Coordinates of C-alpha atoms and ligand atoms in Angstrom, one line a residue:
M1 CA 196.5 -168.5 -66.2
D2 CA 193.0 -170.0 -66.9
E3 CA 190.7 -168.0 -69.2
P4 CA 187.5 -166.9 -67.3
D5 CA 184.6 -169.1 -68.4
A6 CA 180.9 -168.2 -68.5
A7 CA 180.1 -170.0 -65.2
S8 CA 182.9 -168.2 -63.4
C9 CA 181.5 -164.9 -64.7
G10 CA 178.2 -165.7 -62.8
L11 CA 176.1 -166.5 -65.9
S12 CA 173.0 -168.7 -65.5
G13 CA 172.5 -171.9 -67.6
L14 CA 170.3 -170.1 -70.1
Q15 CA 172.7 -167.2 -70.4
Q16 CA 175.6 -169.7 -71.0
L17 CA 173.6 -171.3 -73.8
T18 CA 172.8 -168.0 -75.5
A19 CA 176.4 -167.0 -75.1
V20 CA 177.6 -169.9 -77.4
I21 CA 174.6 -170.2 -79.8
P22 CA 174.2 -167.1 -81.9
A23 CA 170.6 -165.7 -81.9
A24 CA 168.8 -166.1 -85.2
K25 CA 168.4 -162.4 -85.8
P26 CA 172.0 -161.2 -85.5
A27 CA 173.0 -164.2 -87.7
R28 CA 170.5 -163.1 -90.4
D29 CA 171.5 -159.4 -90.0
V30 CA 175.2 -160.3 -90.4
A31 CA 174.4 -162.4 -93.5
A32 CA 172.5 -159.4 -94.9
I33 CA 175.6 -157.2 -94.3
F34 CA 177.8 -159.7 -96.2
N35 CA 175.3 -160.2 -98.9
S36 CA 174.8 -156.5 -99.4
A37 CA 178.6 -156.1 -99.8
V38 CA 178.6 -158.6 -102.6
A39 CA 175.4 -157.2 -104.1
A40 CA 177.0 -153.7 -104.3
W41 CA 179.5 -155.2 -106.8
A42 CA 176.7 -157.0 -108.6
I43 CA 174.5 -153.9 -108.9
A44 CA 177.4 -152.0 -110.5
A45 CA 178.2 -154.9 -112.9
A46 CA 174.5 -155.5 -113.8
W47 CA 174.1 -151.8 -114.6
E48 CA 177.4 -151.6 -116.7
L49 CA 176.4 -154.7 -118.6
G50 CA 172.9 -153.4 -119.4
A51 CA 171.0 -155.9 -117.2
L52 CA 169.4 -153.3 -114.9
D53 CA 168.3 -151.2 -117.9
E54 CA 166.8 -154.3 -119.5
L55 CA 165.0 -155.3 -116.3
S56 CA 163.7 -151.8 -115.8
S57 CA 162.2 -151.6 -119.3
M58 CA 161.1 -155.3 -119.9
R59 CA 160.5 -156.2 -116.2
L60 CA 161.8 -159.8 -117.0
L61 CA 165.1 -161.2 -118.1
D62 CA 166.3 -164.7 -119.0
A63 CA 169.8 -164.8 -117.4
E64 CA 171.0 -167.6 -119.6
A65 CA 169.9 -165.8 -122.8
F66 CA 171.4 -162.6 -121.4
A67 CA 174.7 -164.3 -120.8
A68 CA 174.7 -165.8 -124.3
R69 CA 173.8 -162.4 -125.9
H70 CA 176.7 -160.6 -124.1
G71 CA 179.3 -163.4 -124.2
L72 CA 179.2 -163.9 -120.5
D73 CA 179.8 -167.1 -118.5
P74 CA 176.3 -168.5 -117.7
T75 CA 177.2 -169.8 -114.2
A76 CA 178.8 -166.6 -113.1
T77 CA 175.9 -164.6 -114.6
I78 CA 173.4 -166.6 -112.6
G79 CA 175.6 -166.0 -109.6
M80 CA 175.4 -162.2 -110.2
F81 CA 171.6 -162.3 -110.2
R82 CA 171.6 -164.6 -107.1
A83 CA 173.6 -161.9 -105.3
L84 CA 170.9 -159.4 -106.4
A85 CA 168.2 -161.8 -105.3
A86 CA 169.8 -162.2 -101.8
V87 CA 169.0 -158.5 -101.1
A88 CA 165.6 -158.4 -102.8
V89 CA 166.7 -156.4 -105.8
V90 CA 165.4 -159.2 -108.1
E91 CA 163.5 -162.4 -107.6
R92 CA 165.0 -165.4 -109.4
H93 CA 163.1 -168.5 -110.6
G94 CA 165.9 -170.6 -112.1
A95 CA 167.3 -168.5 -114.9
I96 CA 164.3 -166.2 -115.0
V97 CA 164.8 -162.9 -113.2
I98 CA 162.1 -160.3 -112.4
P99 CA 162.4 -157.0 -110.4
A100 CA 161.7 -157.4 -106.6
A101 CA 160.9 -155.0 -103.8
N102 CA 164.1 -153.0 -103.9
F103 CA 164.6 -152.9 -107.6
D104 CA 163.2 -149.5 -108.5
E105 CA 165.1 -147.7 -105.7
V106 CA 168.3 -149.5 -106.5
Y107 CA 167.8 -148.6 -110.2
R108 CA 167.4 -144.9 -109.2
C109 CA 170.6 -145.1 -107.0
K110 CA 172.7 -147.4 -109.3
S111 CA 175.3 -144.8 -109.9
Y112 CA 176.2 -144.5 -106.2
F113 CA 176.9 -148.3 -106.1
H114 CA 179.0 -147.9 -109.3
W115 CA 180.9 -145.0 -107.8
L116 CA 181.7 -147.2 -104.7
S117 CA 182.5 -150.6 -106.2
R118 CA 183.9 -149.8 -109.7
G119 CA 185.3 -146.3 -109.3
S120 CA 186.6 -146.3 -105.7
A121 CA 187.4 -149.9 -105.1
E122 CA 191.1 -149.4 -104.7
L123 CA 190.7 -146.7 -102.1
F124 CA 188.4 -148.8 -99.9
R125 CA 190.5 -151.9 -100.5
Q126 CA 193.5 -150.0 -99.1
M127 CA 191.6 -148.6 -96.1
P128 CA 194.1 -149.9 -93.5
S129 CA 197.0 -148.0 -95.0
A130 CA 194.8 -145.1 -96.1
L131 CA 193.9 -144.6 -92.4
V132 CA 197.5 -143.9 -91.6
S133 CA 197.8 -140.1 -91.7
K134 CA 198.8 -138.7 -95.1
N135 CA 198.9 -142.1 -96.9
G136 CA 195.4 -141.6 -98.3
Q137 CA 196.4 -138.7 -100.5
E138 CA 198.5 -141.1 -102.6
L139 CA 195.4 -143.1 -103.3
V140 CA 193.5 -140.2 -104.9
H141 CA 194.6 -141.1 -108.4
Q142 CA 194.5 -144.8 -107.9
R143 CA 190.7 -144.7 -108.2
D144 CA 189.3 -145.6 -111.6
G145 CA 188.8 -142.2 -113.4
A146 CA 186.9 -143.7 -116.3
A147 CA 184.5 -145.6 -114.0
I148 CA 184.0 -142.5 -111.8
A149 CA 183.2 -140.5 -114.8
F150 CA 180.7 -143.2 -115.9
A151 CA 178.9 -143.0 -112.6
C152 CA 179.0 -139.2 -112.4
R153 CA 177.2 -138.9 -115.7
E154 CA 174.2 -140.6 -114.0
I155 CA 174.7 -138.8 -110.6
D156 CA 174.6 -135.5 -112.6
R157 CA 171.3 -136.6 -114.3
I158 CA 169.5 -137.4 -111.1
C159 CA 171.0 -134.6 -109.0
Y160 CA 172.5 -131.5 -110.7
A161 CA 170.9 -131.4 -114.2
G162 CA 167.7 -129.6 -113.2
A163 CA 169.5 -126.8 -111.3
F164 CA 172.2 -126.6 -114.0
W165 CA 169.9 -126.1 -116.9
D166 CA 167.8 -123.5 -114.9
A167 CA 171.1 -121.6 -114.3
M168 CA 172.0 -121.9 -118.0
E169 CA 168.7 -120.3 -118.9
R170 CA 169.6 -117.3 -116.7
L171 CA 172.8 -116.8 -118.7
A172 CA 173.4 -114.5 -121.6
P173 CA 173.4 -116.8 -124.6
A174 CA 176.7 -115.4 -126.1
F175 CA 179.2 -117.1 -124.0
G176 CA 181.1 -118.4 -127.0
T177 CA 183.3 -121.0 -125.4
V178 CA 182.7 -123.0 -122.3
V179 CA 185.4 -124.6 -120.2
D180 CA 184.5 -127.5 -118.0
L181 CA 186.9 -128.1 -115.1
G182 CA 187.2 -131.8 -114.0
C183 CA 185.2 -132.7 -117.1
G184 CA 185.4 -136.5 -116.7
S185 CA 184.0 -138.1 -119.8
G186 CA 183.0 -134.8 -121.3
A187 CA 179.2 -135.2 -121.1
R188 CA 178.5 -131.7 -119.9
I189 CA 180.5 -130.2 -122.8
R190 CA 178.6 -132.4 -125.2
D191 CA 175.3 -131.5 -123.7
I192 CA 176.0 -127.7 -123.8
L193 CA 177.3 -127.7 -127.3
T194 CA 174.3 -129.7 -128.5
A195 CA 171.9 -127.3 -126.8
C196 CA 173.8 -124.2 -127.8
P197 CA 174.7 -124.3 -131.6
G198 CA 177.7 -122.2 -132.5
T199 CA 179.5 -122.6 -129.2
R200 CA 182.8 -124.3 -128.5
G201 CA 183.9 -126.4 -125.5
I202 CA 187.1 -127.2 -123.7
G203 CA 187.2 -130.0 -121.2
I204 CA 190.0 -130.2 -118.7
D205 CA 190.7 -133.3 -116.5
I206 CA 193.6 -134.9 -114.7
A207 CA 192.5 -138.4 -115.7
G208 CA 193.7 -139.5 -119.1
P209 CA 191.4 -142.5 -119.5
A210 CA 188.3 -140.3 -118.9
L211 CA 189.5 -137.9 -121.5
E212 CA 189.9 -140.7 -124.1
V213 CA 186.2 -141.5 -123.6
A214 CA 185.4 -137.8 -123.9
R215 CA 187.2 -137.5 -127.2
A216 CA 185.7 -140.6 -128.6
D217 CA 182.2 -139.6 -127.5
A218 CA 182.6 -136.1 -128.9
A219 CA 183.7 -137.5 -132.2
A220 CA 180.7 -139.9 -132.3
A221 CA 178.4 -137.0 -131.6
G222 CA 179.9 -135.0 -134.5
L223 CA 181.4 -132.4 -132.1
A224 CA 185.2 -133.2 -132.7
D225 CA 185.8 -129.8 -134.4
R226 CA 184.1 -127.8 -131.7
T227 CA 185.8 -129.5 -128.7
A228 CA 189.3 -129.8 -127.2
F229 CA 190.1 -132.0 -124.2
I230 CA 193.2 -131.2 -122.2
E231 CA 194.9 -133.4 -119.7
A232 CA 196.0 -131.0 -116.9
D233 CA 195.7 -130.4 -113.1
V234 CA 193.1 -127.7 -112.6
L235 CA 194.9 -126.7 -109.4
H236 CA 198.1 -125.8 -111.3
L237 CA 196.7 -124.8 -114.7
A238 CA 199.0 -123.0 -117.2
P239 CA 197.6 -120.3 -119.5
R240 CA 196.7 -121.2 -123.1
P241 CA 195.7 -118.8 -125.9
E242 CA 192.3 -120.5 -126.4
F243 CA 191.4 -119.6 -122.8
A244 CA 190.9 -116.0 -123.9
Q245 CA 187.6 -116.9 -125.6
V246 CA 186.0 -118.6 -122.6
G247 CA 182.8 -116.9 -121.5
L248 CA 181.5 -119.6 -119.2
I249 CA 183.3 -121.8 -116.7
T250 CA 181.6 -124.9 -115.3
C251 CA 182.9 -127.2 -112.6
F252 CA 180.9 -130.1 -111.2
M253 CA 181.7 -132.6 -108.5
M254 CA 185.3 -131.6 -108.2
G255 CA 185.3 -128.2 -106.4
H256 CA 186.0 -129.8 -103.1
D257 CA 189.4 -130.7 -104.5
F258 CA 190.2 -126.9 -104.4
W259 CA 190.2 -127.0 -100.6
P260 CA 191.7 -126.2 -98.0
R261 CA 190.6 -122.6 -98.0
E262 CA 193.9 -120.9 -98.8
Q263 CA 194.3 -123.1 -101.8
C264 CA 190.7 -122.7 -102.8
V265 CA 191.0 -118.9 -102.8
R266 CA 194.2 -119.1 -104.8
V267 CA 192.6 -121.5 -107.4
L268 CA 189.5 -119.4 -107.8
R269 CA 191.5 -116.2 -108.2
R270 CA 193.7 -117.9 -110.8
L271 CA 190.6 -118.8 -112.8
R272 CA 189.8 -115.1 -113.1
A273 CA 193.3 -114.5 -114.5
L274 CA 193.3 -117.6 -116.8
F275 CA 189.8 -116.9 -118.2
P276 CA 189.5 -113.1 -118.2
A277 CA 186.3 -113.0 -120.4
A278 CA 184.3 -115.4 -118.2
Q279 CA 181.0 -113.9 -117.3
R280 CA 179.9 -116.8 -115.2
L281 CA 181.3 -119.7 -113.1
L282 CA 178.7 -122.4 -112.4
L283 CA 180.1 -124.5 -109.5
G284 CA 178.1 -127.6 -108.4
D285 CA 179.3 -129.9 -105.7
A286 CA 178.6 -131.8 -102.5
T287 CA 179.1 -130.0 -99.3
R288 CA 179.6 -130.9 -95.6
T289 CA 176.2 -131.4 -94.0
A290 CA 175.0 -131.4 -90.4
E291 CA 175.7 -134.6 -88.6
I292 CA 173.2 -137.4 -89.5
P293 CA 172.7 -140.1 -86.8
D294 CA 174.8 -143.2 -87.8
T295 CA 171.8 -145.5 -88.1
E296 CA 169.8 -143.1 -90.3
L297 CA 172.4 -142.4 -93.0
P298 CA 170.9 -142.4 -96.5
V299 CA 172.5 -144.1 -99.5
F300 CA 175.9 -142.7 -100.6
T301 CA 176.6 -140.4 -97.7
V302 CA 178.8 -142.7 -95.6
G303 CA 180.7 -143.9 -98.7
F304 CA 181.3 -140.4 -100.0
E305 CA 182.3 -138.9 -96.6
L306 CA 184.6 -141.8 -95.5
G307 CA 186.1 -142.1 -99.0
H308 CA 187.1 -138.4 -99.0
A309 CA 188.3 -138.6 -95.4
L310 CA 190.6 -141.6 -96.5
M311 CA 192.0 -139.4 -99.3
G312 CA 192.7 -136.6 -96.8
I313 CA 190.1 -134.3 -98.4
S314 CA 187.8 -132.4 -96.1
I315 CA 184.5 -131.4 -97.7
P316 CA 183.7 -127.7 -97.2
S317 CA 180.3 -126.6 -96.0
I318 CA 178.1 -124.1 -97.9
S319 CA 179.2 -121.3 -95.5
D320 CA 182.9 -122.3 -96.0
W321 CA 182.3 -121.7 -99.8
E322 CA 180.3 -118.6 -99.4
G323 CA 183.0 -117.1 -97.1
A324 CA 185.7 -117.7 -99.7
F325 CA 184.2 -116.3 -103.0
D326 CA 184.6 -112.6 -102.1
E327 CA 188.2 -112.9 -101.2
A328 CA 188.8 -114.9 -104.4
G329 CA 187.3 -112.2 -106.6
W330 CA 184.0 -113.8 -107.4
R331 CA 180.5 -112.3 -106.7
L332 CA 178.0 -114.9 -105.5
I333 CA 174.8 -114.3 -107.6
R334 CA 172.8 -117.2 -106.3
T335 CA 173.1 -120.4 -104.2
N336 CA 170.8 -123.2 -105.4
R337 CA 170.5 -125.9 -102.7
I338 CA 169.7 -129.3 -104.2
D339 CA 170.5 -131.4 -101.1
L340 CA 169.8 -134.9 -102.4
T341 CA 172.1 -137.0 -100.3
V342 CA 175.4 -135.2 -99.6
G343 CA 174.5 -131.5 -99.4
E344 CA 174.6 -130.9 -103.1
V345 CA 174.6 -127.2 -104.1
L346 CA 175.0 -125.2 -107.3
F347 CA 176.6 -121.7 -106.9
E348 CA 176.2 -119.1 -109.7
L349 CA 179.1 -116.7 -109.6
G350 CA 180.0 -113.7 -111.7
Ligands
SAM401 C1 183.5 -136.8 -109.6 S1 184.1 -136.6 -111.2 C2 183.0 -135.5 -111.9 C3 183.1 -135.5 -113.4 C4 182.2 -134.4 -114.1 N1 182.6 -133.1 -113.7 C5 180.8 -134.6 -114.0 O1 180.1 -133.6 -113.6 O2 180.3 -135.7 -114.3 C6 185.5 -135.6 -110.8 C7 186.4 -135.3 -111.9 O3 187.4 -134.4 -111.5 C8 188.7 -134.8 -112.0 N2 189.7 -134.2 -111.2 C9 189.9 -134.3 -109.8 N3 190.9 -133.5 -109.4 C10 191.3 -132.9 -110.5 C11 192.3 -131.9 -110.7 N4 193.1 -131.4 -109.7 N5 192.5 -131.4 -112.0 C12 191.7 -131.9 -113.0 N6 190.8 -132.8 -112.9 C13 190.5 -133.3 -111.6 C14 188.6 -136.3 -111.9 O4 189.6 -136.9 -112.7 C15 187.2 -136.6 -112.3 O5 187.1 -136.8 -113.7

């Protein structure tokens, strides 16, 4: 059977022409989508290699000299900056690179790009199979734990740090030992121990590579004898004698892994039993927000929400959390709404 052609569909001559020649704007827009996808990798790489920091402070960088200093291939390095220039993050004059219109905002949001392209690449690469019901759960631990921890250090700085240190000031100083659940590369433990002399810290994480970074960084900061980093699943934590001294529990950017509700209540209850001396639980995380129109999504939201949906993790709302604490044996002292991009919140519980 013949395929219907434009003429047989009743299109005029002009309509037939525009049906075969793509309009200039969609072509540019589609190129921008492609170039943005490549640039997301380039942003993460340029940050990790120190190029974004150098550009932020010096406002000019010689790509060839940068490549030589860091042992990089000069052609590929120019290519990386070209990808950034394609989306107006930098302007490029040969090998000379300067910040362009989008630089400062990209620099502020660099950790979100890193989370996506370095930390979560495998998850998004496997989207077709992750979309098949239940398959995504197997991909949770195929993300790059060390890369996610690297990005989270910065996400914490721009998002949670202010509310966290305000909550720390409201605490009794004598908490003795702090345990950080889902500690990643251990930055929170290091920061607390540095700010609170005489305290000890225990970091717990399921990702071995992140803990290796945590141990090395703690040693470099002279905190090796005050810290312990344990590889374990927080959802199925076994008791240990040192848990008896824990006066403060912190848990940032992993609380959504406690859910669904029944499991969350069980895990929170168990924390009470495992850490009987804990006076405070500071729980900071993203929460499910009201629907944002698809065309007005800010940076990070669609990646975070789709990524978790692919892993079969449903993000609880603030009221889901608030409705679970009582039953789990925790008193909600204060809800601090941060709400930067993904409904971030810090609960103070006692
Ligand atoms: C998004 S990162 C946050 C890291 C750190 N809390 C921070 O504030 O920067 C989440 C961390 O939780 C860890 N994690 C996820 N599920 C876990 C589980 N069931 N038990 C222990 N750690 C877990 C991950 O390995 C990862 O290091």
